[in-house]
Coordinates of N, CA and C in Angstrom, one line a residue:
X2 N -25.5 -3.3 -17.3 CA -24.3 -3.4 -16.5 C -24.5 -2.8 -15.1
X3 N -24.0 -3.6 -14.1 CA -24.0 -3.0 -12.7 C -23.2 -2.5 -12.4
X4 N -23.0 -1.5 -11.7 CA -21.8 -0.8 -11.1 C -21.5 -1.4 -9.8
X5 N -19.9 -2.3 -9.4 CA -19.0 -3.0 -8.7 C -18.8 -1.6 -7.5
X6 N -19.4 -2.2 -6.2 CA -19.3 -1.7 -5.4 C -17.8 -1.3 -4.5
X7 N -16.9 -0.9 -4.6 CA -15.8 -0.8 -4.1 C -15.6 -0.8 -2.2
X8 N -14.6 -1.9 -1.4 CA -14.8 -1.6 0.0 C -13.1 -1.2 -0.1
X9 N -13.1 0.1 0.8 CA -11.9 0.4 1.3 C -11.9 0.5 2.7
X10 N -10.4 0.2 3.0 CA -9.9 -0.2 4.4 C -10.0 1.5 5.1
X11 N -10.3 1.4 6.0 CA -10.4 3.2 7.3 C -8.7 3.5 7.1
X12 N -7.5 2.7 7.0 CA -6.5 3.2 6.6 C -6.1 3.8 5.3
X13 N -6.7 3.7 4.3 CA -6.7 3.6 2.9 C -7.5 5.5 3.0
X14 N -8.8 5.2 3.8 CA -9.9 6.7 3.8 C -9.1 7.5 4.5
X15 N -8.7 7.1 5.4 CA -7.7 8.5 6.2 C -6.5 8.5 5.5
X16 N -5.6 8.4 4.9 CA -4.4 8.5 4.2 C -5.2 9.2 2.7
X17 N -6.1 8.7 2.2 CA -6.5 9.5 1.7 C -6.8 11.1 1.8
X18 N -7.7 11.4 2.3 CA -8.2 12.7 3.2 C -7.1 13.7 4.1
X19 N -6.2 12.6 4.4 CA -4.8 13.5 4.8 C -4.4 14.0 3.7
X20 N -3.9 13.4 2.7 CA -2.6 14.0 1.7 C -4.3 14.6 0.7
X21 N -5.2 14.7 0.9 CA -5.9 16.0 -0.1 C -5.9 17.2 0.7
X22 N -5.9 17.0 1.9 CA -5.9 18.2 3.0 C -4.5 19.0 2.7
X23 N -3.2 17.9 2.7 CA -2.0 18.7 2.6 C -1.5 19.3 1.2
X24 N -1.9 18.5 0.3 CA -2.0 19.0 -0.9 C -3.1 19.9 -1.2
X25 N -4.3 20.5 -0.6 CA -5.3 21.0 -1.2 C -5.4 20.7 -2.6
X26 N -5.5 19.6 -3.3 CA -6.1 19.7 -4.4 C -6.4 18.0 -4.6
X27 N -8.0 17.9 -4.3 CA -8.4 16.7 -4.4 C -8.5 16.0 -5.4
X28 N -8.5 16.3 -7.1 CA -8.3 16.3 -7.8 C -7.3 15.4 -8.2
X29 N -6.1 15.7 -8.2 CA -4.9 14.9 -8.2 C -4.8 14.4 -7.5
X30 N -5.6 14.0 -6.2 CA -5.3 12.8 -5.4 C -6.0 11.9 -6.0
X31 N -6.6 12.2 -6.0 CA -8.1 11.2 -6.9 C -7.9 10.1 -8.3
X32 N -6.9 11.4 -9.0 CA -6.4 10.9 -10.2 C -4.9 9.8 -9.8
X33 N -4.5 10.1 -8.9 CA -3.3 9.0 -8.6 C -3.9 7.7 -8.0
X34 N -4.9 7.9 -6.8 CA -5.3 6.8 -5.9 C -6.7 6.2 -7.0
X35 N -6.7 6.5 -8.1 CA -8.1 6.5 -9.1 C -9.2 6.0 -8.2
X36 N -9.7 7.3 -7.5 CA -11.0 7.4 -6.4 C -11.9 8.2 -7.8
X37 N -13.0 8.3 -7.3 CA -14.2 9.0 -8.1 C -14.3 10.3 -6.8
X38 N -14.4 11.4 -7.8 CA -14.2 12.5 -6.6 C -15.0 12.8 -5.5
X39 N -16.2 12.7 -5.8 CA -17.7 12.5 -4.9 C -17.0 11.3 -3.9
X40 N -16.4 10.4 -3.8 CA -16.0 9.6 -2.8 C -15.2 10.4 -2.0
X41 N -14.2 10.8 -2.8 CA -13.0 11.5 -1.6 C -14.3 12.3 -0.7
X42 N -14.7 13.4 -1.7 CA -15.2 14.3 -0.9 C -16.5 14.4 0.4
X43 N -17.2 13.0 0.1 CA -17.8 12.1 1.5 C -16.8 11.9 2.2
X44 N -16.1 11.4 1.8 CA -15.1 11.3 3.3 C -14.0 12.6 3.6
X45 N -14.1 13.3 2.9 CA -13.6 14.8 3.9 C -14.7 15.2 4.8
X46 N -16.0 15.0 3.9 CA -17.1 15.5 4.8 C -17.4 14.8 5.9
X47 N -17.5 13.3 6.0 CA -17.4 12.8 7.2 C -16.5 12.9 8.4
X48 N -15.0 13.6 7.7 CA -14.2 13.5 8.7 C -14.2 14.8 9.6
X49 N -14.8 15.9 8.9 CA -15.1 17.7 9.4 C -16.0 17.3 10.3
X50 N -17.0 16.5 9.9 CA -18.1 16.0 11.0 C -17.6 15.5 12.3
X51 N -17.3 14.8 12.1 CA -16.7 13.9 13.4 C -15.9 14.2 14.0
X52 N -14.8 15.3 13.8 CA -13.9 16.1 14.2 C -14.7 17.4 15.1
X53 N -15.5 18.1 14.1 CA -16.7 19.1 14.6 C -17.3 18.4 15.9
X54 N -18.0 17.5 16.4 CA -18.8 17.2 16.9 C -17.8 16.2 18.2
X55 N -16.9 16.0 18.1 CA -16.1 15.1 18.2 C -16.8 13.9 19.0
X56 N -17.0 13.1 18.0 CA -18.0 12.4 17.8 C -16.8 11.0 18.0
X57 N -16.7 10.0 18.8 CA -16.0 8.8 19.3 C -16.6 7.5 19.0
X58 N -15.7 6.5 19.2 CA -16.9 5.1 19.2 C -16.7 4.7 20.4
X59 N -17.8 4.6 20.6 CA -18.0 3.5 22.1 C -17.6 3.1 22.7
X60 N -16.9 3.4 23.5 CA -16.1 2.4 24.3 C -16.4 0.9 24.8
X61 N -16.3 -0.4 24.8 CA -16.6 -1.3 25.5 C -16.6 -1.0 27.2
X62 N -17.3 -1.5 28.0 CA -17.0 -1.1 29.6 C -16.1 -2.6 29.9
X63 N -15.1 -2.1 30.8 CA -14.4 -3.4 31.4 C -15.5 -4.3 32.5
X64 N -15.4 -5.7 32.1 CA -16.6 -6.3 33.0 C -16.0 -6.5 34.5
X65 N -17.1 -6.1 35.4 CA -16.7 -6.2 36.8 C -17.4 -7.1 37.4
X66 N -17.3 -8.1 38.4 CA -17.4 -8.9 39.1 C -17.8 -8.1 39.9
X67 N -19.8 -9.1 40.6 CA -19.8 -8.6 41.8 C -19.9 -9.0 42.7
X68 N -19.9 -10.2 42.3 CA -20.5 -10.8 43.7 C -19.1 -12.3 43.5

């Protein structure tokens, strides 16, 4: 048997990660949203990162005419 890779939406991961942060207990978020806990807790850890470092995406540059 292979294990079914699950894709969640960036709205789903932050809604997530919020309500474990306000509840402190990831646990029972896990058990309601039935996440595997090592998932939540990659994505707390990604989000301490990114916040720490404050780490952005890219902006596109607006294109300028020069001539």
């Amino acid at each position: 048997m292979s294990k079914q890779k699950r894709e969640y939406t960036m709205e789903f991961k932050q809604k997530a990660v919020e309500l474990s942060h306000a509840r402190g207990n990831a646990a029972e978020v896990c058990r309601e949203l039935g996440l595997n806990p090592s998932v939540l807790g990659r994505w707390r850890r990604e989000t301490r990162i990114v916040r720490a470092n404050r780490l952005f995406a890219k902006r596109k540059r607006k294109f300028r005419v020069t001539t």
